Short mmCIF file of C-alpha atoms in Angstrom, two decimals:
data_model
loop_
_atom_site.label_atom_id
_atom_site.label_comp_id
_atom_site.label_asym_id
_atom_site.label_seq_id
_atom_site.Cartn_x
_atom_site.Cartn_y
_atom_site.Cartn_z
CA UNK A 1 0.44 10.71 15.82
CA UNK A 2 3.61 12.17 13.88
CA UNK A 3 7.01 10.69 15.28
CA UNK A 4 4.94 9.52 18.28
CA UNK A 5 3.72 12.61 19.20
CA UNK A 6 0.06 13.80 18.56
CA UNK A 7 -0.47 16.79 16.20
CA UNK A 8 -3.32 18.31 14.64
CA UNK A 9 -4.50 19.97 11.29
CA UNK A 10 -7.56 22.91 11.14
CA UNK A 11 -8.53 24.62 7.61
CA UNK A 12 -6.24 22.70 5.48
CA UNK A 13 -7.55 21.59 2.17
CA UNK A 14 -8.85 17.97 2.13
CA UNK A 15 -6.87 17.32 -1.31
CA UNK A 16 -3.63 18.53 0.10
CA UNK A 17 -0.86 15.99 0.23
CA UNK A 18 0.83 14.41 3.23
CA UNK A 19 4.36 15.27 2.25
CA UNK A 20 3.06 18.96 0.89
CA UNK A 21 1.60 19.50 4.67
CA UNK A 22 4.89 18.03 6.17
CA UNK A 23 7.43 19.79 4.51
CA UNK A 24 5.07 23.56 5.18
CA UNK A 25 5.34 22.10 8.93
CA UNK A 26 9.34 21.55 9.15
CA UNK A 27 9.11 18.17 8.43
CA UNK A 28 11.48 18.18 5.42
CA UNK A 29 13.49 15.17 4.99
CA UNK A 30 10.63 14.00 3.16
CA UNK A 31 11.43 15.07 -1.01
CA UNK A 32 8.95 15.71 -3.70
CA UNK A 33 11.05 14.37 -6.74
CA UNK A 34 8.22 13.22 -9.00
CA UNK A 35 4.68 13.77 -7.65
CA UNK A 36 3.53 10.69 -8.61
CA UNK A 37 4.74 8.11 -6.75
CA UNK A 38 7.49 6.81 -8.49
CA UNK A 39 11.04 7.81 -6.89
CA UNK A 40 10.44 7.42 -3.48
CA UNK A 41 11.61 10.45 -2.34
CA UNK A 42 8.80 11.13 -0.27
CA UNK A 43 8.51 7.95 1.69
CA UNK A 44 7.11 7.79 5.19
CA UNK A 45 5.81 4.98 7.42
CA UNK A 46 2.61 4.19 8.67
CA UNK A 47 1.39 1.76 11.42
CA UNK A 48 -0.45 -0.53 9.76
CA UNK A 49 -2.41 -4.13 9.93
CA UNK A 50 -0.92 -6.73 7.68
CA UNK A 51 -3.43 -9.82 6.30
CA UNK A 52 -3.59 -11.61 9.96
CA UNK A 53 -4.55 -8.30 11.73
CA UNK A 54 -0.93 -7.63 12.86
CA UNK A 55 0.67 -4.84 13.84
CA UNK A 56 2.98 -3.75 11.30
CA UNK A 57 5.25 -1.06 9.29
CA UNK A 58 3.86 0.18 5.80
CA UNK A 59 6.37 2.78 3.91
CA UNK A 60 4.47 4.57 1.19
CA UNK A 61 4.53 7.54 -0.58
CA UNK A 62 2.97 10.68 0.63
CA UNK A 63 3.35 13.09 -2.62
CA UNK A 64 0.04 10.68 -3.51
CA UNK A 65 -1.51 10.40 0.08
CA UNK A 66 -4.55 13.22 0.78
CA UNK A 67 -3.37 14.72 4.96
CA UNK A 68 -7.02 13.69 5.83
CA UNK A 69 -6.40 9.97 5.36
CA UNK A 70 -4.38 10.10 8.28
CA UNK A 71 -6.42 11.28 10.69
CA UNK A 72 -6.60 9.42 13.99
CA UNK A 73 -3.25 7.30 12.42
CA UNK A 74 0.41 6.91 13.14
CA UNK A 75 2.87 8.27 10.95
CA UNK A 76 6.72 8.01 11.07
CA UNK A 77 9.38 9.98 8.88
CA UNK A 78 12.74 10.05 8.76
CA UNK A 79 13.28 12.71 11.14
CA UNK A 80 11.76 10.65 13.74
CA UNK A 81 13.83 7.55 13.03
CA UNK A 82 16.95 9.73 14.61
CA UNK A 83 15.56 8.97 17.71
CA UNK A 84 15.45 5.66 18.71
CA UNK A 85 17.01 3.73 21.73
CA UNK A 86 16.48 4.74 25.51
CA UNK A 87 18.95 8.38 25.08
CA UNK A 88 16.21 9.47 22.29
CA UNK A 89 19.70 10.27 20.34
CA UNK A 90 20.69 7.02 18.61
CA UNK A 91 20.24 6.54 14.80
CA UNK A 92 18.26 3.68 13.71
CA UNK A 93 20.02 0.73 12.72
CA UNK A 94 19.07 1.21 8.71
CA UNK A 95 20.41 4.82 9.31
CA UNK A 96 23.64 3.73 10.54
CA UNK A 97 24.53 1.20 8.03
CA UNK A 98 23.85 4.18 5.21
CA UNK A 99 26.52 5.89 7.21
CA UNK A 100 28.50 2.85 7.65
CA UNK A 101 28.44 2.29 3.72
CA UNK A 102 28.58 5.11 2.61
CA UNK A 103 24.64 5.11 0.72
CA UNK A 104 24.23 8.45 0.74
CA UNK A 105 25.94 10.44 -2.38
CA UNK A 106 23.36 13.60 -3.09
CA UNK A 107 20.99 13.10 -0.36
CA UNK A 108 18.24 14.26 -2.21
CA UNK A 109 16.74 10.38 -2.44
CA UNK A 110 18.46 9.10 1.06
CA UNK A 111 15.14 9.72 3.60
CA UNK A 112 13.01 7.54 1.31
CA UNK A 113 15.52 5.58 1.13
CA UNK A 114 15.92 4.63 4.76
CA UNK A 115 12.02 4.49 4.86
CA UNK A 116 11.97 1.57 2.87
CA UNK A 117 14.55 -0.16 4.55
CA UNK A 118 12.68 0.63 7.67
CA UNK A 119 9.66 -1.35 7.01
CA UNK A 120 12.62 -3.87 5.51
CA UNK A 121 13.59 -3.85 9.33
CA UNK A 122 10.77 -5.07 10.86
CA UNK A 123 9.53 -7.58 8.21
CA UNK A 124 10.38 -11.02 9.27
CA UNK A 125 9.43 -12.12 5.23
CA UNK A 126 12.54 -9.45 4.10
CA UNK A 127 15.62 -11.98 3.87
CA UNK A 128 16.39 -12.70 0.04
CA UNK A 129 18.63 -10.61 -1.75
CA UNK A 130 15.47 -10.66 -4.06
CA UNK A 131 13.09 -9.64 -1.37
CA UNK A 132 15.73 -6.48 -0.49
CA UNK A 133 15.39 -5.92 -4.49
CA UNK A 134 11.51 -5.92 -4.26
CA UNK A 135 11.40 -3.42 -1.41
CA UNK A 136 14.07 -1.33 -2.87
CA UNK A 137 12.60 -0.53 -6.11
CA UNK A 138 10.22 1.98 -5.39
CA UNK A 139 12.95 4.03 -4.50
CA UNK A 140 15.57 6.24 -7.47
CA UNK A 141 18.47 6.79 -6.44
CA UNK A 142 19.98 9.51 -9.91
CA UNK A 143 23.68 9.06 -8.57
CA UNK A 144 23.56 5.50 -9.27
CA UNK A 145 24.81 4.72 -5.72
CA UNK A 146 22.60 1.56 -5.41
CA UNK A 147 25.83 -0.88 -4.38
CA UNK A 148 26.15 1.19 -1.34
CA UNK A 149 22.60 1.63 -0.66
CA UNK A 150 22.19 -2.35 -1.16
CA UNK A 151 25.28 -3.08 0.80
CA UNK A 152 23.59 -0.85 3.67
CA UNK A 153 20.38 -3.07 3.37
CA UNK A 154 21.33 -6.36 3.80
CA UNK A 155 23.85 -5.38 6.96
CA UNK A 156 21.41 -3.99 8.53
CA UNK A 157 18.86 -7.06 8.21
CA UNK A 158 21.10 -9.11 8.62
CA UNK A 159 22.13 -7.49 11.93
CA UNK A 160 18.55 -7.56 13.39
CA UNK A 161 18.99 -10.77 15.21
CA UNK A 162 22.64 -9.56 16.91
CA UNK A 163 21.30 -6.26 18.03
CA UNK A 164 19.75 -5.36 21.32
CA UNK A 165 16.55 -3.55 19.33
CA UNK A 166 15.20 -6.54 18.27
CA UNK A 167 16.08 -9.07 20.89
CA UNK A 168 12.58 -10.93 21.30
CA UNK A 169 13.22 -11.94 25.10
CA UNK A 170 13.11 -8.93 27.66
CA UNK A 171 12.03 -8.98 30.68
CA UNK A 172 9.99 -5.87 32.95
CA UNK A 173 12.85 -4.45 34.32
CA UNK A 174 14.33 -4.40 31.30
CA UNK A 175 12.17 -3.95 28.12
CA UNK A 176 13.07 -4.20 24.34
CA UNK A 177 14.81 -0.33 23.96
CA UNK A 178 13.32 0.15 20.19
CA UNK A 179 10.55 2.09 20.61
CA UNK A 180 9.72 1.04 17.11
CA UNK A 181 9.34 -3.22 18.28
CA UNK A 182 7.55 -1.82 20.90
CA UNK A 183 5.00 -0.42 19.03
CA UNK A 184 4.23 -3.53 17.40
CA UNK A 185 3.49 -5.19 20.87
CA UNK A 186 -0.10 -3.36 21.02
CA UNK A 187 -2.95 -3.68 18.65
CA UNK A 188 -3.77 -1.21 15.67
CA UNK A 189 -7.21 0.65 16.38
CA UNK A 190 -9.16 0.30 13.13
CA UNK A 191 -9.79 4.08 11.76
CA UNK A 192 -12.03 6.06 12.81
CA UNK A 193 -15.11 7.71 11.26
CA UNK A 194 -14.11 11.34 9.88
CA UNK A 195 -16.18 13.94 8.72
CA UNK A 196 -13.88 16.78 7.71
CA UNK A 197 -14.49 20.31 5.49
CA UNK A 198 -11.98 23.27 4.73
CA UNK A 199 -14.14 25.84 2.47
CA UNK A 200 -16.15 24.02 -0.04
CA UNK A 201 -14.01 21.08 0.24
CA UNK A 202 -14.97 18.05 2.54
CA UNK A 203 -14.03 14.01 3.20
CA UNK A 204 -15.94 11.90 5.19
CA UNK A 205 -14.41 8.05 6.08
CA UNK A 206 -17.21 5.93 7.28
CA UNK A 207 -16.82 2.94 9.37
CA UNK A 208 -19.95 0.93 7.67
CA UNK A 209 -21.71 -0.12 4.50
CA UNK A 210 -24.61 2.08 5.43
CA UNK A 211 -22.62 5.20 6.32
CA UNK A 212 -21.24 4.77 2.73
CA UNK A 213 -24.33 4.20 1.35
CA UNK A 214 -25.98 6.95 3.14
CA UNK A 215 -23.20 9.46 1.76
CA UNK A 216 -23.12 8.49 -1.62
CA UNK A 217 -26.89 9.67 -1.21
CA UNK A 218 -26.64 12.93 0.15
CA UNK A 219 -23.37 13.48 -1.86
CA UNK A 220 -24.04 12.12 -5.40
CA UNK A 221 -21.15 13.56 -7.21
CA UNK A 222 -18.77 12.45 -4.54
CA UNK A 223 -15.73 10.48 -5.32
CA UNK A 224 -14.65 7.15 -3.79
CA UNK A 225 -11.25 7.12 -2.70
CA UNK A 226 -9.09 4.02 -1.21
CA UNK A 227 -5.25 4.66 -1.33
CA UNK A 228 -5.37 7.14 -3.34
CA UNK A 229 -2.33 5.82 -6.15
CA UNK A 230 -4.82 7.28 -8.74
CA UNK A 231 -6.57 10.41 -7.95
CA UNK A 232 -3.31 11.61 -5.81
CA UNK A 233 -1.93 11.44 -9.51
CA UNK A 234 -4.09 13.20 -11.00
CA UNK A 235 -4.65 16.23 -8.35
CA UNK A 236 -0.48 16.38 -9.09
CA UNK A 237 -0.37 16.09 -12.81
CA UNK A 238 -4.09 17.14 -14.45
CA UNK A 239 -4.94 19.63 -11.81
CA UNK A 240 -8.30 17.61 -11.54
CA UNK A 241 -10.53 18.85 -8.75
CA UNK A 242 -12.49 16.54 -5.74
CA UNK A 243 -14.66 18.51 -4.28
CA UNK A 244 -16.06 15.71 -2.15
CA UNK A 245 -14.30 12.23 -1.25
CA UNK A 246 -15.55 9.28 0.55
CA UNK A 247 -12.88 7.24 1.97
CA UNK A 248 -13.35 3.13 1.84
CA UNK A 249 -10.83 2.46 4.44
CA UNK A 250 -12.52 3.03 7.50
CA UNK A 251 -15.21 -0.40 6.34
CA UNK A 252 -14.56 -3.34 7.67
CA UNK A 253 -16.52 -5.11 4.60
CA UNK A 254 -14.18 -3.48 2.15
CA UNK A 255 -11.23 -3.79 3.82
CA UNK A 256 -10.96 -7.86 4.95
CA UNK A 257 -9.85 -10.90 3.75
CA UNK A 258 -11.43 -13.85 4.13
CA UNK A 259 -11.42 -17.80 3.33
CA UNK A 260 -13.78 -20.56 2.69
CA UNK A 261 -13.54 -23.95 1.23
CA UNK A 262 -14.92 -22.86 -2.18
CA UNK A 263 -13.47 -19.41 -2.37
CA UNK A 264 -11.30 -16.49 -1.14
CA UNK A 265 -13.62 -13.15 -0.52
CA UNK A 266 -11.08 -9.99 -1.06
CA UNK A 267 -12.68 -6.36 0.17
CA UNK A 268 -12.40 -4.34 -2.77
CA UNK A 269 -10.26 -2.52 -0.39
CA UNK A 270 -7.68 -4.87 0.59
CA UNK A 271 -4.51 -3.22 -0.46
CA UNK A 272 -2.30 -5.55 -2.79
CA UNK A 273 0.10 -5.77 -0.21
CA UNK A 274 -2.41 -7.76 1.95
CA UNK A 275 -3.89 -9.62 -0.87
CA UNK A 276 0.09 -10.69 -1.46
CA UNK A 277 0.11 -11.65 1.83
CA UNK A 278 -2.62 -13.68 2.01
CA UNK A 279 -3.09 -15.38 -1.33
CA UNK A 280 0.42 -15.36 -2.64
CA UNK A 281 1.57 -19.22 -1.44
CA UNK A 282 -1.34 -20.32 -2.92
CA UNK A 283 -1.97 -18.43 -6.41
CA UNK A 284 1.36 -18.30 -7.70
CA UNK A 285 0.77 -16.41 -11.05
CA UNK A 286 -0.72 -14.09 -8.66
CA UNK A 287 2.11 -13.47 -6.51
CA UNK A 288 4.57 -13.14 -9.45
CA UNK A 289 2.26 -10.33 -10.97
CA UNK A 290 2.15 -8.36 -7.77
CA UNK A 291 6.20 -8.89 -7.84
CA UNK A 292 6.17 -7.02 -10.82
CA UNK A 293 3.04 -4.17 -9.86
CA UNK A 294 4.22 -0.67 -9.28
CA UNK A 295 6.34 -0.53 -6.30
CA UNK A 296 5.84 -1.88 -2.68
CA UNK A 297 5.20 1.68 -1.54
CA UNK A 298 2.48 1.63 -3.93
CA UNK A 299 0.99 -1.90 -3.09
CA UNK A 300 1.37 -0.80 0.45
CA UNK A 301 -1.69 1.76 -0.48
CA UNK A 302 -3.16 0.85 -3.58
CA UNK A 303 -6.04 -1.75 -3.87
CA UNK A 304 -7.35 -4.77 -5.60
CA UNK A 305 -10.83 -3.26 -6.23
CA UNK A 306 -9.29 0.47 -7.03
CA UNK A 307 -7.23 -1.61 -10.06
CA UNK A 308 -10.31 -3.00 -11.15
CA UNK A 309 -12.69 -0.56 -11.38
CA UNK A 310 -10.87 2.16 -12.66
CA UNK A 311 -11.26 -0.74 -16.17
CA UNK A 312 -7.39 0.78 -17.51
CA UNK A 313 -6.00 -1.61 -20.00
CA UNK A 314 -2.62 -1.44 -18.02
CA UNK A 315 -4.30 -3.18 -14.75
CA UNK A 316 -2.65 -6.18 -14.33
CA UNK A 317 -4.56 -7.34 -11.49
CA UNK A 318 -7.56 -8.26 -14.36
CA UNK A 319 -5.66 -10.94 -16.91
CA UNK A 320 -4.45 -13.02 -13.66
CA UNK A 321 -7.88 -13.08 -11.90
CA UNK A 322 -10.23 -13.41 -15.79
CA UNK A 323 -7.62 -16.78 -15.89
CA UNK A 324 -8.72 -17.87 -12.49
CA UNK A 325 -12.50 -17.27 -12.94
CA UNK A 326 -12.92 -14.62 -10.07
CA UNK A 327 -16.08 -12.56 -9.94
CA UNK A 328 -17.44 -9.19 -8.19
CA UNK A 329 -19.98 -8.27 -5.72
CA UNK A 330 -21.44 -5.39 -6.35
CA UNK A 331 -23.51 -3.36 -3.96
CA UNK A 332 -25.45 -0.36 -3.28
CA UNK A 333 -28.40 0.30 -0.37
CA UNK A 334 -30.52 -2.10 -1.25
CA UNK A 335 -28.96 -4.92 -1.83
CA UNK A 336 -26.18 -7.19 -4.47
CA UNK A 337 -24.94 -8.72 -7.29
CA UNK A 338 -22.19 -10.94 -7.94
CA UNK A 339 -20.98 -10.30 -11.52
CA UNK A 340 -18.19 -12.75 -13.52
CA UNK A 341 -15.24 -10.28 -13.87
CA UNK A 342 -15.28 -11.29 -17.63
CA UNK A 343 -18.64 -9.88 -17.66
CA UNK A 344 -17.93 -6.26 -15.64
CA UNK A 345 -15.66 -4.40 -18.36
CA UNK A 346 -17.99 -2.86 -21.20
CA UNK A 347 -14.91 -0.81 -22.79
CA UNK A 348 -12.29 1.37 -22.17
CA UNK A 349 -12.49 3.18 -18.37
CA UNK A 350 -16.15 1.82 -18.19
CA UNK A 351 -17.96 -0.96 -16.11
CA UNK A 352 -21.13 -2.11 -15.31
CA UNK A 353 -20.86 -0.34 -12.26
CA UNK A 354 -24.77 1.81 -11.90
CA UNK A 355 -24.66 5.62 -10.14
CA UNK A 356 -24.67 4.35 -6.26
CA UNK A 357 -22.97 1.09 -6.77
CA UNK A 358 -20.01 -0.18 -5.36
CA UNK A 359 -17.78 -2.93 -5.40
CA UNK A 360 -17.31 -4.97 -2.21
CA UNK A 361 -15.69 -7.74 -2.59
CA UNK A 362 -14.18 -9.99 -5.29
CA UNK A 363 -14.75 -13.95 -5.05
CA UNK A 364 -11.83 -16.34 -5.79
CA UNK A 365 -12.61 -19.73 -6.70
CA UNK A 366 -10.11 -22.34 -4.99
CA UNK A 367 -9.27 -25.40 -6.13
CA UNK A 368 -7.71 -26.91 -9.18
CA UNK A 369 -8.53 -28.40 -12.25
CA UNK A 370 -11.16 -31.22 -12.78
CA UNK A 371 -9.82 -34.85 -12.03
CA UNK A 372 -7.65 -36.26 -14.76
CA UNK A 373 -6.41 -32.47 -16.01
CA UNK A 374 -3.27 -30.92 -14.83
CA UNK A 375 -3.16 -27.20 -14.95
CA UNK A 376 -0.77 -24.66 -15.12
CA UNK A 377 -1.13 -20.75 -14.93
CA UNK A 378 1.27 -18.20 -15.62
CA UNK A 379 1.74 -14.31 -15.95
CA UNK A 380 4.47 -12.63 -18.42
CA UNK A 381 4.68 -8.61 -18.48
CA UNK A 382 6.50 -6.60 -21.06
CA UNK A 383 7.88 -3.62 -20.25
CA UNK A 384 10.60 -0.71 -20.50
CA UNK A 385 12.10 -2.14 -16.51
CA UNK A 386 11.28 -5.17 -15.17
CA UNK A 387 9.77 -3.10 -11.94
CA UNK A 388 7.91 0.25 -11.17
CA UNK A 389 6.71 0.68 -14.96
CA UNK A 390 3.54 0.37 -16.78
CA UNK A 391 3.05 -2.62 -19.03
CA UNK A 392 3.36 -3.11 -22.65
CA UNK A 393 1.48 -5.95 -22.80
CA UNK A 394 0.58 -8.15 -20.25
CA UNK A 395 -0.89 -11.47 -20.25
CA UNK A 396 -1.98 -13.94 -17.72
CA UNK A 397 -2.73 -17.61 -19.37
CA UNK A 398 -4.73 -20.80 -17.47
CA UNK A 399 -4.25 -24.38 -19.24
CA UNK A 400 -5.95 -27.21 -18.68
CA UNK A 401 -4.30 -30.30 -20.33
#
C-alpha cells in the first residue's frame, strides 16, 4: 500500500532500493543526497508496531531499505501527505507550518524533512524542544535553514491538540477527517511470508524459527538481513553483491519484547526504536546511548541484534549492555545456547556465531546492585557531532560502591 493505494512490483531486483524504485515510478519528492542514510533526504513513512503492539508512524530512510521488505506493508511519502482532510486537497498540518515559516530554502532536503515531522505528529512522546531535536537530526538541511524548519516543528505539535485532525472525540456521523489518525484506529497485520526472485536474485521473509532454519539449509550462503542500515550501505558504497537474503522481520521470536522478574528477553530483531521504548525508563545509560545512536530514521530500522553481531568496534549498543551483564541466545535447528556477551566477540568483525546459527534473543538481567552497594552506570561518546556520527571512543561504565 503506497499513499493508501495498493501497487505492485514484478522482475525488479531484490537488492534494489525503496527510494531508487520510487523515484523510476514518479514518486520523486523522495531525494537521494547521500546513499547511506545520513541526510534524510529520502525519508518515507511506514505503518508500523511500536513496543506495546500499537499502531504507529516510523519515518526511515529508503536509499538503505531493499523494495522487497515492503511487501504486503504500508508506505507513505510526501506526495501522499498533500492529501489529507475530507476534499483529498488539504496539506498536512507539518506541511503547512513549513509554508507558514518559511522552512523550505532549496527544497532539495524539505520532503524528508516533513517526513520526520510527520511521525513527530503523531507521537504523543514528541513534546520537548529536545525530543523535536532528537527527531530532527537525521535530517541535513545544507542552507542552514534549521530556525525555520524548527520553528515549523514545534507549531505544528503544538497545534495538534487545537486542530480538528487530531480531535480524539468523534462521533459516527462525524469521524476524525485525518485519514492518517484513522489509520492508527485498526491493528497492524504482522508481515507476511515472502518468497520472491528476479533472475538469479531471490528474498524469502519467513514467519517462523523453522522456516528460517529450513532456508538457511537449502540456502547456505544466504545472508540475514533485518533493517537493512548495514548491507543497504554497502550495496550503495562497495558495490557488494546478495545474491540471496533472508529477512528476520517476518519472526515473531526475533522480533518481540518481553519481561520477567529476573530479566528483559529482546528479539535480536527488535529495532532500537522499540528497545528505547521499552527499556529506556528503566536502563537509563541505555536510553542516553540510543539518544546519541545514528539517527531516529535509523533506529526506526536498525536492530539490537544486527549491532551486535556485525562485532564493529563502533557499536555502541555492546559497552552499555557488557556493563549490565546481558547475554545471547543463540540458535540454530536443533536447539540453543545462551552465551555471556563478554564471551561472544573473538576479534574484530568475528563472533562465536557457527555456519547455521543465529541470534535470537538477548537476556537483560534486572535488578540492582547487592544490598548495602549503591550503583551507578553511565555512557559518554566522543565524537565529531554530538548526533548522527560514528564514535571516537565510547565507553559505558557500571560501579558498585
Amino acid at each position: 500500500m503506497l499513499n493508501g493505494a495498493p501497487v505492485r512490483a514484478v522482475g525488479v531486483s531484490p537488492t534494489t532500493t525503496l527510494l531508487a524504485w520510487l523515484r523510476a515510478n514518479g514518486h520523486t519528492g523522495s531525494k537521494e543526497g547521500c546513499a547511506e542514510g545520513d541526510c534524510g533526504a529520502c525519508s518515507v513513512a511506514l505503518v508500523e508496531r511500536d513496543a506495546a503492539g500499537k499502531p504507529t508512524y516510523r519515518a526511515f530512510n529508503s536509499c538503505i531499505a531493499l523494495l522487497p521488505m515492503f511487501a504486503g506493508r504500508e508506505l507513505v511519502t510526501v506526495e501522499g501527505l498533500a492529501r489529507c482532510g475530507e476534499d483529498k486537497k488539504q496539506l498536512h498540518p507539518v506541511q503547512a507550518a513549513m509554508v507558514e515559516h518559511y522552512g523550505s530554502q532549496c527544497g532539495y532536503c524539505t520532503p524528508g524533512f516533513v517526513v520526520s515531522m510527520f511521525e513527530a505528529y503523531y507521537r504523543k512522546d514528541c513534546t520537548e524542544p529536545w525530543q523535536v531535536s532528537d527527531q530532527l537530526c537525521g535530517n541535513l538541511c545544507r542552507c542552514t535553514g534549521y530556525r525555520p524548519i524548527r520553528d515549523a516543528a514545534m507549531t505544528a505539535l503544538a497545534g495538534r491538540a487545537a486542530t480538528p485532525l487530531t480531535a480524539a472525540a468523534r462521533t459516527e456521523s462525524a469521524p476524525n477527517p485525518d485519514a492518517f489518525a484513522r489509520r492508527l484506529q485498526a491493528p497492524v497485520p504482522p508481515p507476511v511470508a515472502l518468497d520472491y526472485a528476479a533472475g538469479e536474485a531471490k528474498f524469502f521473509r519467513p514467519t517462523s524459527l523453522t522456516e528460517l532454519f529450513g532456508l538457511l539449509s537449502s540456502h547456505p550462503s544466504a545472508q540475514l538481513v533485518a533493517g537493512a542500515t548495514e548491507i543497504g550501505v554497502e550495496l550503495n558504497k562497495k558495490y557488494k553483491s546478495f545474491p540471496c537474503l533472508v529477512s528476520t522481520e517476518g519472526v515473531p521470536e526475533l522480533t518481540r519484547i518481553t519481561a520477567t522478574k529476573e530479566a528483559w528477553h529482546i528479539g535480536a530483531g527488535a529495532t532500537l526504536t522499540n528497545v528505547e521504548e521499552a527499556l529506556a525508563g528503566e536502563y537509563p545509560s541505555l536510553a542516553k546511548m540510543l539518544r546519541v545512536f545514528a539517527a531516529r530514521q535509523i533506529r526506526n530500522r536498525a536492530t539490537l541484534g544486527g549491532n551486535l553481531v556485525t562485532a564493529s568496534p563502533i557499536g555502541d549498543s555492546a559497552p552499555i549492555l557488557l556493563t549490565l551483564d546481558a547475554s545471547v541466545v543463540l540458535a540454530t535447528a536443533r536447539g540453543e545456547r545462551t552465551v555471556p556477551l563478554a564471551d561472544f566477540f573473538t576479534g574484530y568483525r568475528k563472533t562465536v556465531l557457527q555456519p547455521g546459527e543465529i541470534m535470537r534473543e538477548i537476556v537483560l538481567p534486572r535488578g540492582g546492585p547487592v544490598a548495602g552497594l549503591t550503583r551507578r552506570v553511565d555512557f559518554f561518546k566522543v565524537s565529531k557531532r554530538r548526533e548522527l556520527d560514528i564514535s571516537i571512543v565510547a565507553a559505558a561504565f557500571r560501579v558498585d560502591v
